[in-house]
Amino acid sequence: MEALIALAVGVLTACSVYLVLRPRTFSVVLGLTLMTYAVNLFLFVSGRLTLHGPPLIIEGIEVHTDPLPQALVLTAIVISFGMTAFLVVLALKGYADLGNDHVDGESREREDRK
Amino acid sequence: MSHWIILPILLPLAAAVLLLAGTPLGLSFKRRVGLAATVLLLPVALKLLAIASGGDVQVYALGDWPAPVGIVLMLDRLSAMMLVLTSVLALASLLYAVSGSDALGRNFHALFQLQLMGINGAFLTGDIFNLFVFFEILLLASYGLLMHGGGAPRARAGLAYVVLNLIGSSVFLVGLGLLYGTLGTLNMADMALQVRLAPADDIPLIRTAATLLLVVFGLKAAMLPLFFWLPRAYGAASAPVAALFAIMTKVGIYAIVRTYNLGFSPEAEALAGITEPWLLPLALLTLALGAFGALAAQRLVTLAAYLVIVSIGTLLAVLSQFDQGATAAALYYLPHSTFATAALFLLADQIARRRAAGDGLYPASPMQRELVPGVLFFVAAMAVAGMPPLSGFLGKMMMLQSVRALDGAAWIWGTVLVSSLLGVLALARAGSLLFWKTEGAAPPASDARLCGRGEAAGLFVLIAAPVLMALFAGPLSDFTQDVAAQLHAPYDYVYDVLGAPAAVLYGPEGK
């Protein structure tokens, strides 16, 4: 299972880096979303992978999972969700103010002709 | 345990909630609440400074859960000093803003208070995950403040700034995940302890995490190669916002000083050599490129933004030595450079208002009523460039003096002195273009009030600060010596935060 999770984090990160480097804001927003997924998954497993272990101390149960990464990842999810929402609004505002959806605010003629 | 410690976080939070709830009550209500909260912050910060100067690390356990299980706030001399600096700077910027530029958008005052809450929280937290949380609070507020007033240049600068900082936050979280996975703690004093107890297999991961955090803090501090966002963002922000942002890069520097003196304390052999190969060369390159940028600037605000980068480079170069004397000198220079660059941002706004060509650095028709801004520009330029008799000169001299015996001395001396010269040249060029090299006839004089009372007051505070810092240089540098002495004794933090048993595990006092 470690390999699977590691692969998932790796693939998500690779895709997000590619998307963030794209010139238009929509793919950048998507890329950042994927990046937060990758990071949240990574943060979640930083307490190690445990199967069938509750995060509480209950009598008769020997295997516990670490509750702190769950709390951390909850905070991170809330923050990244808020940030993504803000970024979408910002990208729309940029499109309205600048008249194009390029990240540096300048559309390139060559590309527009295509 | 005194409850004063949490006030710098609660006070702006309460004010922000009140301001958001009171939106229908209009601008004058908001101005009063915002000003009252910011003015109150100053005595709170001074009280905390008095508490901290006793020399013990004050710990405030939230919910009374002891560290490292619970979350703690931590007050030492450094955080108290940064709180006082923040509250003075915030007061000056807000005084400037209430003269009219706060009316450009609806929620300026609430965002301003949330920004203060984030900054104060970042200075007070004793736990690195909450450093992340407070960073996010201050960043989210800063996104709003940067866009305050609207317009295309702000939208363009804002998008790049937000995207870059979101990537920075992701890297920060990866670093935190690695740290928690290996050390099992996020409390900075406990980290200092756990790093010493960590098994050898985990050391490469911990070193990776420490390097990732250096990247993030370097981004916040605008260190090369991560400073390209700064001139555009600061150049686009409205004047009081740019002045307040002068502290934001210093938050990055604070985070570097805090984490690499405590959590990844250089005393731990496992972590040796993480910052050494990177910090000094990057800081010197930041300094050099900042100076060239200042020479090439086309507007006064861009010039001021590059001078922020110069001050960051100077501070990081000296702090990268992790030497007690050097840290003390840099901590004297830090507030000075914050005040001086903030003053320059406000002055640029004043000058732009009086000139047909705005703050563009090219000959234009003469300025209206140029005497007062001219004199103030002269004082601010002397302060920023580090000319005697102001505190910039004293700070630079102390810093150069303190690194004289250290390894990187030749490089630091050379780069700081040459870039200071370039800074003087850039400011002299700007001054002569703005005030002397005029062409065409003067515009007809108008009687309209060019500078509001609040604006004058805000500018006065920021211009007076370098003068006062030079007058009281003796006591101030004694204090920064104490700050540095406390910072370089991580044992005390472990003892005060975690208690005596943990301190025994940490090792004998001193080394």
XYZ file of C-alpha atoms in Angstrom:
625
model
C 0.000 0.000 0.000
C 2.941 2.331 0.654
C 3.963 2.026 -2.990
C 0.440 2.820 -4.150
C 0.156 5.931 -1.991
C 3.648 7.080 -2.946
C 2.783 6.599 -6.613
C -0.445 8.562 -6.206
C 1.379 11.462 -4.527
C 4.064 11.389 -7.200
C 1.683 11.325 -10.160
C -0.495 14.072 -8.680
C 2.553 16.256 -8.045
C 3.952 15.697 -11.532
C 0.633 16.580 -13.178
C 0.219 19.639 -10.964
C 3.690 20.957 -11.790
C 2.969 20.559 -15.505
C -0.380 22.354 -15.188
C 0.962 25.172 -13.013
C 3.540 25.959 -15.689
C 0.849 26.369 -18.380
C 0.211 29.927 -19.619
C -3.520 30.226 -18.933
C -5.087 30.771 -15.542
C -7.572 27.904 -15.722
C -4.897 25.224 -16.000
C -2.914 26.962 -13.258
C -5.932 26.786 -10.945
C -6.387 23.100 -11.791
C -2.696 22.504 -11.209
C -2.803 24.145 -7.796
C -5.845 22.052 -6.879
C -4.006 18.864 -7.812
C -0.988 20.077 -5.872
C -3.053 20.536 -2.729
C -4.489 17.028 -3.219
C -0.980 15.627 -3.422
C 0.160 17.574 -0.379
C -2.891 16.643 1.679
C -2.435 12.980 0.873
C 1.228 13.237 1.810
C 0.405 14.997 5.067
C -2.261 12.418 5.848
C 0.163 9.518 5.657
C 2.897 11.279 7.627
C 1.520 9.459 10.696
C 2.233 6.155 8.886
C -0.366 3.860 7.301
C -2.384 1.840 9.791
C -5.298 -0.442 8.955
C -8.297 -0.904 11.230
C -6.836 1.256 13.991
C -9.077 3.854 15.658
C -7.504 7.169 16.651
C -8.953 6.722 20.169
C -7.802 4.714 23.148
C -10.425 2.002 23.573
C -10.007 -0.957 25.854
C -9.021 -4.143 24.084
C -7.687 -2.429 21.020
C -3.961 -2.652 20.471
C -3.467 -0.962 17.086
C -3.981 2.800 17.022
C -3.685 5.302 14.271
C -2.098 8.694 14.818
C -4.866 11.317 15.147
C -2.678 14.383 14.704
C -2.061 14.140 10.916
C -5.828 13.889 10.505
C -6.261 17.142 12.386
C -3.436 18.740 10.414
C -4.820 17.622 7.084
C -8.262 18.914 8.011
C -6.782 22.363 8.623
C -4.820 22.130 5.390
C -7.896 21.096 3.409
C -9.942 24.002 4.755
C -7.177 26.470 3.973
C -6.512 25.113 0.491
C -10.216 25.033 -0.304
C -10.576 28.686 0.673
C -7.474 29.624 -1.284
C -8.693 27.824 -4.403
C -12.048 29.591 -4.221
C -10.242 32.911 -3.860
C -7.956 32.100 -6.772
C -10.912 31.298 -9.035
C -12.479 34.671 -8.233
C -9.141 36.372 -8.770
C -8.667 34.670 -12.144
C -12.154 35.786 -13.209
C -11.442 39.314 -12.042
C -8.152 39.267 -13.923
C -9.987 38.125 -17.039
C -12.488 40.950 -16.654
C -9.847 43.617 -15.952
C -7.159 42.542 -18.390
C -9.297 41.144 -21.185
C -7.418 37.868 -21.406
C -6.711 34.814 -19.266
C -2.929 34.705 -19.485
C -1.069 34.466 -16.208
C 1.157 37.438 -17.015
C -1.820 39.467 -18.173
C -0.621 39.858 -21.751
C -2.015 37.767 -24.561
C 0.432 36.863 -27.261
C -0.650 37.770 -30.742
C 0.945 34.722 -32.329
C -1.091 32.413 -30.176
C -4.288 34.380 -30.713
C -4.027 34.048 -34.472
C -4.074 30.270 -34.286
C 1.266 32.482 32.794
C 0.067 35.908 31.808
C -2.851 36.401 29.458
C -1.183 39.417 27.851
C 0.570 37.105 25.408
C -2.549 36.231 23.442
C -3.848 39.817 23.230
C -1.920 40.802 20.060
C -3.817 38.006 18.289
C -7.221 38.470 19.918
C -7.371 42.263 19.677
C -7.094 42.498 15.856
C -9.359 39.462 15.497
C -12.073 41.069 17.625
C -11.668 44.338 15.751
C -11.926 42.545 12.398
C -15.113 40.755 13.462
C -16.587 44.042 14.690
C -15.596 45.762 11.451
C -17.182 43.078 9.298
C -20.365 43.069 11.373
C -20.485 46.862 11.350
C -20.158 47.222 7.580
C -23.512 49.070 7.276
C -22.366 51.676 9.813
C -20.155 53.386 7.274
C -16.580 54.454 6.856
C -16.194 56.763 9.837
C -17.217 53.948 12.198
C -14.697 51.632 10.553
C -11.955 54.222 10.779
C -12.590 54.718 14.496
C -12.630 50.997 15.292
C -9.582 50.289 13.128
C -7.590 53.152 14.604
C -8.626 52.311 18.173
C -7.559 48.673 17.780
C -4.251 49.633 16.184
C -3.494 52.297 18.805
C -4.304 49.807 21.590
C -1.917 47.303 20.058
C 1.027 49.561 20.842
C 0.727 49.551 24.684
C 0.035 45.796 24.555
C 3.213 45.252 22.554
C 5.189 47.483 24.920
C 3.838 45.613 27.936
C 4.918 42.333 26.320
C 8.327 43.841 25.644
C 8.604 44.670 29.350
C 7.576 41.110 30.260
C 9.982 39.547 27.772
C 12.970 41.684 28.679
C 13.134 39.815 31.987
C 14.943 37.140 29.988
C 12.707 34.114 30.554
C 10.865 32.571 27.633
C 7.183 33.103 28.416
C 4.947 30.229 27.426
C 1.183 30.497 26.986
C -0.468 27.091 26.771
C -3.714 27.409 24.851
C -6.488 25.524 26.630
C -3.919 24.856 29.373
C -2.646 21.737 27.598
C 1.061 21.533 28.283
C 3.607 21.384 25.446
C 4.389 19.380 23.376
C 0.890 17.828 23.366
C -0.950 21.135 23.364
C -0.366 24.220 21.274
C 1.712 26.959 22.873
C 2.416 30.581 22.200
C 5.946 31.583 23.017
C 7.146 35.057 23.877
C 10.828 35.847 23.927
C 12.719 39.102 23.406
C 12.781 38.651 19.626
C 9.044 38.157 19.288
C 8.329 41.078 21.622
C 10.628 43.293 19.575
C 8.913 42.253 16.339
C 5.493 42.940 17.900
C 6.495 46.493 18.839
C 7.897 47.028 15.350
C 4.662 45.741 13.781
C 2.416 47.895 15.932
C 4.355 51.108 15.202
C 4.458 50.377 11.473
C 0.769 49.425 11.432
C -0.189 52.622 13.224
C 1.764 54.749 10.748
C 0.265 52.969 7.712
C -3.249 53.130 9.087
C -2.918 56.847 9.925
C -1.853 57.357 6.343
C -4.700 55.246 5.001
C -7.520 56.963 6.908
C -6.815 60.187 5.009
C -8.652 58.746 2.054
C -7.039 55.713 0.426
C -9.054 53.370 2.663
C -12.216 54.505 0.864
C -11.133 52.883 -2.420
C -12.478 49.493 -1.415
C -15.063 48.240 1.025
C -13.265 46.081 3.564
C -9.876 47.693 3.889
C -10.030 47.997 7.686
C -11.150 44.435 8.364
C -8.428 43.064 6.081
C -5.882 45.325 7.740
C -6.737 43.946 11.190
C -6.663 40.345 9.941
C -3.277 41.024 8.428
C -2.060 42.282 11.811
C -3.505 39.201 13.485
C -1.581 36.966 11.084
C 1.680 38.864 11.527
C 1.422 38.973 15.334
C 0.470 35.306 15.453
C 3.454 34.335 13.308
C 5.729 36.169 15.758
C 4.169 34.540 18.816
C 3.584 30.928 17.880
C 5.795 28.288 19.428
C 4.687 25.597 17.075
C 5.615 25.305 13.440
C 2.217 24.166 12.172
C 0.653 27.300 13.606
C 3.384 29.270 11.911
C 1.883 27.847 8.706
C -1.643 28.747 9.798
C -0.707 32.329 10.699
C 1.231 32.640 7.453
C -1.951 31.696 5.621
C -3.981 34.243 7.592
C -1.563 37.043 6.848
C -1.264 35.990 3.203
C -4.996 35.774 2.648
C -5.427 39.244 4.141
C -2.507 40.511 2.073
C -4.092 39.195 -1.139
C -7.124 41.322 -0.380
C -5.060 44.342 0.626
C -2.878 44.108 -2.463
C -5.965 44.198 -4.680
C -7.417 47.095 -2.644
C -8.418 49.808 -5.060
C -8.735 47.497 -8.057
C -7.412 48.124 -11.551
C -5.534 46.129 -14.153
C -1.961 46.436 -12.773
C -3.150 45.166 -9.383
C -5.041 42.255 -10.921
C -1.933 41.284 -12.868
C 0.451 41.588 -9.914
C -2.057 39.936 -7.579
C -2.465 36.777 -9.609
C 1.257 36.053 -9.760
C 1.628 36.849 -6.051
C -1.210 34.538 -5.025
C -0.147 31.606 -7.233
C 3.443 31.833 -6.035
C 2.423 31.920 -2.398
C 0.025 28.992 -2.821
C 2.874 26.908 -4.231
C 4.965 28.084 -1.292
C 2.266 26.906 1.115
C 2.246 23.469 -0.515
C 6.000 23.159 -0.118
C 5.643 24.295 3.504
C 3.096 21.528 4.149
C 5.328 18.883 2.578
C 8.134 20.022 4.876
C 5.808 19.861 7.882
C 4.619 16.368 6.912
C 8.206 15.150 6.700
C 9.024 16.709 10.062
C 6.021 15.224 11.804
C 6.629 11.850 10.184
C 10.206 11.726 11.423
C 10.278 13.753 14.646
C 6.718 13.144 15.833
C 6.370 16.753 16.948
C 5.793 20.199 15.525
C 6.585 22.220 18.633
C 9.778 24.114 17.869
C 11.423 23.567 21.255
C 10.513 19.874 21.120
C 11.904 19.719 17.584
C 15.244 20.960 18.887
C 15.181 18.063 21.352
C 13.894 15.367 18.983
C 16.452 16.233 16.303
C 19.146 15.211 18.792
C 17.373 11.955 19.608
C 16.456 11.071 16.010
C 17.718 7.736 14.633
C 20.386 8.006 11.951
C 18.026 6.631 9.266
C 15.734 9.623 9.630
C 18.425 12.259 9.357
C 18.323 12.609 5.522
C 14.539 13.133 5.688
C 14.873 15.738 8.424
C 17.527 17.517 6.404
C 15.228 17.479 3.378
C 12.441 18.998 5.456
C 14.761 21.677 6.826
C 15.848 22.576 3.290
C 12.237 22.708 2.051
C 11.372 25.100 4.869
C 14.348 27.265 3.920
C 12.900 27.489 0.389
C 9.506 28.561 1.751
C 10.918 31.149 4.120
C 13.190 32.349 1.329
C 10.098 32.912 -0.798
C 8.405 34.903 1.965
C 11.566 36.885 2.593
C 12.035 37.486 -1.167
C 15.458 35.863 -1.374
C 17.007 35.099 -4.755
C 15.810 33.322 -6.904
C 12.382 33.858 -5.366
C 12.141 37.652 -5.310
C 10.817 38.449 -8.755
C 7.255 38.771 -7.480
C 8.128 41.566 -5.068
C 8.786 44.676 -7.194
C 5.622 44.186 -9.227
C 3.417 43.384 -6.234
C 4.725 46.235 -4.065
C 4.736 48.621 -7.011
C 1.065 47.898 -7.686
C -0.164 48.099 -4.071
C -1.619 51.317 -2.700
C 0.841 53.350 -0.597
C -0.260 52.437 2.960
C -0.501 48.773 1.956
C 3.001 48.814 0.482
C 4.222 50.448 3.710
C 2.625 47.720 5.816
C 4.042 45.069 3.478
C 7.522 46.272 4.455
C 7.110 44.002 7.502
C 5.972 40.968 5.461
C 9.391 40.103 4.093
C 10.717 40.515 7.628
C 8.283 37.806 8.732
C 10.173 35.458 6.393
C 13.456 36.551 7.943
C 12.010 36.079 11.424
C 10.942 32.547 10.471
C 14.458 31.733 9.252
C 16.026 33.141 12.421
C 13.535 31.355 14.645
C 13.579 27.901 13.039
C 17.277 27.682 12.335
C 18.252 28.909 15.788
C 15.757 26.790 17.691
C 14.074 23.917 15.844
C 17.057 23.133 13.633
C 19.494 24.601 16.100
C 23.031 24.667 14.679
C 24.153 22.909 17.854
C 22.661 19.653 16.554
C 25.420 17.966 14.564
C 22.938 15.980 12.469
C 21.763 19.179 10.836
C 25.141 20.785 10.214
C 25.665 22.306 6.790
C 22.063 22.801 5.690
C 22.037 26.558 5.435
C 25.775 27.234 5.036
C 26.181 26.356 1.348
C 23.048 28.261 0.327
C 22.207 31.148 2.555
C 25.267 33.387 2.244
C 25.793 33.163 -1.561
C 22.071 33.574 -2.242
C 21.849 36.507 0.163
C 24.797 38.250 -1.489
C 23.334 37.683 -4.965
C 19.981 39.006 -3.737
C 21.774 42.075 -2.447
C 23.657 42.639 -5.723
C 20.648 42.107 -7.994
C 18.496 44.301 -5.727
C 21.052 47.105 -6.100
C 21.107 46.749 -9.897
C 17.310 46.698 -9.929
C 17.289 49.918 -7.896
C 19.565 51.556 -10.466
C 17.334 50.449 -13.326
C 14.000 51.355 -11.704
C 11.659 53.483 -13.779
C 9.379 54.519 -10.921
C 10.040 55.606 -7.358
C 7.899 52.780 -5.906
C 9.842 50.204 -7.920
C 13.041 51.762 -6.603
C 11.694 51.454 -3.061
C 10.717 47.822 -3.727
C 14.242 47.009 -4.916
C 15.628 48.726 -1.828
C 13.473 46.337 0.230
C 15.267 43.500 -1.579
C 18.626 45.141 -0.848
C 17.789 45.281 2.852
C 16.661 41.635 2.781
C 19.919 40.614 1.125
C 21.957 42.572 3.680
C 20.074 41.089 6.636
C 20.232 37.517 5.343
C 23.939 37.790 4.531
C 24.705 38.835 8.103
C 22.203 36.454 9.714
C 23.531 33.533 7.637
C 26.618 33.576 9.841
C 24.557 32.378 12.845
C 26.911 34.306 15.077
C 25.626 36.000 18.201
C 27.230 39.386 17.570
C 26.212 39.390 13.916
C 22.622 38.508 14.812
C 22.519 41.366 17.332
C 23.710 43.877 14.740
C 21.275 42.584 12.108
C 18.397 42.855 14.568
C 19.234 46.541 15.056
C 19.227 47.047 11.284
C 15.962 45.133 10.752
C 13.523 47.661 12.301
C 15.458 50.511 10.763
C 15.174 49.116 7.252
C 11.485 48.370 7.763
C 10.700 51.949 8.795
C 12.907 53.562 6.170
C 11.535 51.601 3.211
C 7.963 52.058 4.432
C 8.585 55.825 4.614
C 9.852 55.746 1.039
C 6.642 54.040 -0.164
C 4.488 56.716 1.487
C 6.688 59.498 0.121
C 6.438 58.061 -3.384
C 2.659 58.421 -3.111
C 2.975 62.029 -1.931
C 5.392 62.872 -4.735
C 3.233 61.171 -7.367
C 0.320 63.313 -6.287
C 2.261 66.548 -6.784
C 3.789 65.716 -10.149
C 2.200 65.597 -13.569
C 4.364 62.544 -14.355
C 3.456 60.709 -11.143
C 6.429 58.954 -9.567
C 7.996 58.101 -12.930
C 11.731 58.712 -12.883
C 12.080 60.996 -15.886
C 12.144 64.772 -16.324
C 8.706 66.371 -16.169
C 7.126 69.673 -15.317
C 8.050 70.966 -11.839
C 6.297 69.652 -8.780
C 3.804 71.662 -6.816
C 4.933 72.724 -3.345
C 8.034 70.602 -3.433
C 9.875 71.834 -0.337
C 8.415 69.481 2.294
C 8.457 66.304 0.190
C 11.950 67.259 -0.970
C 13.311 67.526 2.562
C 11.538 64.360 3.647
C 12.832 62.494 0.604
C 16.343 63.618 1.485
C 16.012 62.306 5.061
C 14.400 59.028 3.962
C 17.029 58.514 1.248
C 19.831 59.092 3.769
C 18.202 56.580 6.097
C 17.657 53.914 3.423
C 21.086 54.316 1.864
C 22.799 54.119 5.238
C 24.410 57.544 5.367
C 25.435 59.104 8.674
C 24.047 60.318 11.040
C 20.896 58.162 10.805
C 20.385 54.642 12.063
C 21.000 53.031 8.662
C 24.642 54.020 8.906
C 24.954 52.783 12.487
C 23.211 49.519 11.621
C 25.419 48.834 8.614
C 28.541 49.757 10.559
C 27.597 47.433 13.423
C 26.868 44.609 10.998
C 30.157 45.007 9.128
C 32.013 45.275 12.427
C 30.372 42.117 13.779
C 31.257 39.895 10.818
C 34.859 41.100 10.594
C 36.363 38.031 12.223
C 34.082 35.511 10.499
C 34.726 33.404 7.403
C 32.442 35.192 4.975
C 33.695 38.656 6.008
C 35.432 39.600 2.753
C 32.409 38.738 0.630
C 29.946 40.455 2.940
C 32.072 43.605 3.241
C 32.617 43.854 -0.490
C 29.043 43.242 -1.538
C 27.437 45.388 1.170
C 29.728 48.337 0.515
C 29.427 48.220 -3.284
C 25.655 47.778 -3.172
C 25.373 50.650 -0.681
C 27.195 52.813 -3.195
C 24.822 51.682 -5.938
C 21.891 52.427 -3.612
C 23.190 55.969 -3.010
C 23.597 56.437 -6.760
C 20.076 55.189 -7.475
C 18.568 57.454 -4.816
C 20.606 60.464 -5.943
C 19.495 59.869 -9.524
C 15.881 59.559 -8.407
C 16.073 62.695 -6.267
C 17.622 64.859 -8.962
C 15.160 63.624 -11.601
C 12.180 64.176 -9.339
C 13.089 67.543 -7.867
C 15.668 69.308 -10.026
C 15.647 68.106 -13.601
C 12.391 69.706 -14.627
C 11.255 70.737 -18.041
C 8.354 72.857 -19.170
C 6.416 75.392 -17.164
C 5.098 74.784 -13.684
C 1.416 73.830 -13.574
C -0.843 76.511 -12.126
C -0.701 76.359 -8.333
C -3.846 74.986 -6.758
C -4.987 75.554 -3.214
C -6.315 72.026 -2.864
C -5.024 70.228 0.166
C -2.415 67.783 -1.071
C -1.642 65.977 2.141
C -4.245 64.947 4.715
C -3.577 65.317 8.452
C -3.445 61.560 8.920
C -1.041 61.214 6.032
C 1.271 63.794 7.525
C 1.131 62.005 10.882
C 1.875 58.590 9.363
C 4.800 59.951 7.371
C 6.115 61.793 10.412
C 6.160 58.593 12.498
C 8.086 56.706 9.835
C 10.596 59.504 9.170
C 11.111 60.120 12.887
C 11.809 56.444 13.583
C 15.289 56.267 11.977
C 16.202 59.557 13.674
C 15.070 58.285 17.087
C 16.756 54.935 16.484
C 20.013 56.801 15.852
C 19.563 58.948 18.990
C 18.869 55.915 21.193
C 21.282 53.619 19.388
C 23.097 52.753 22.637
C 20.183 51.280 24.614
C 18.682 49.756 21.458
C 21.838 47.920 20.491
C 22.242 46.742 24.101
C 18.753 45.318 23.823
C 19.426 43.561 20.516
C 22.549 42.073 22.149
C 20.236 40.572 24.778
C 17.857 39.352 22.060
C 20.682 37.604 20.240
C 22.065 36.112 23.457
C 18.658 34.589 24.196
C 18.283 33.299 20.625
C 21.626 31.569 20.737
C 20.762 29.632 23.887
C 18.238 27.017 22.661
C 18.629 25.137 25.956
C 16.589 27.857 27.703
C 13.723 27.429 25.255
C 13.642 23.676 25.786
C 13.734 24.208 29.553
C 11.026 26.880 29.619
C 8.681 25.234 27.119
C 9.048 21.552 27.944
C 10.231 21.599 31.549
C 13.249 20.291 33.401
C 13.097 16.561 32.448
C 13.175 17.349 28.743
C 15.996 19.812 29.294
C 18.037 17.040 30.916
C 17.488 14.917 27.796
C 18.516 17.868 25.637
C 21.920 17.945 27.204
C 24.025 20.112 29.435
C 23.454 23.821 29.431
C 25.514 25.712 26.903
C 26.917 23.167 24.497
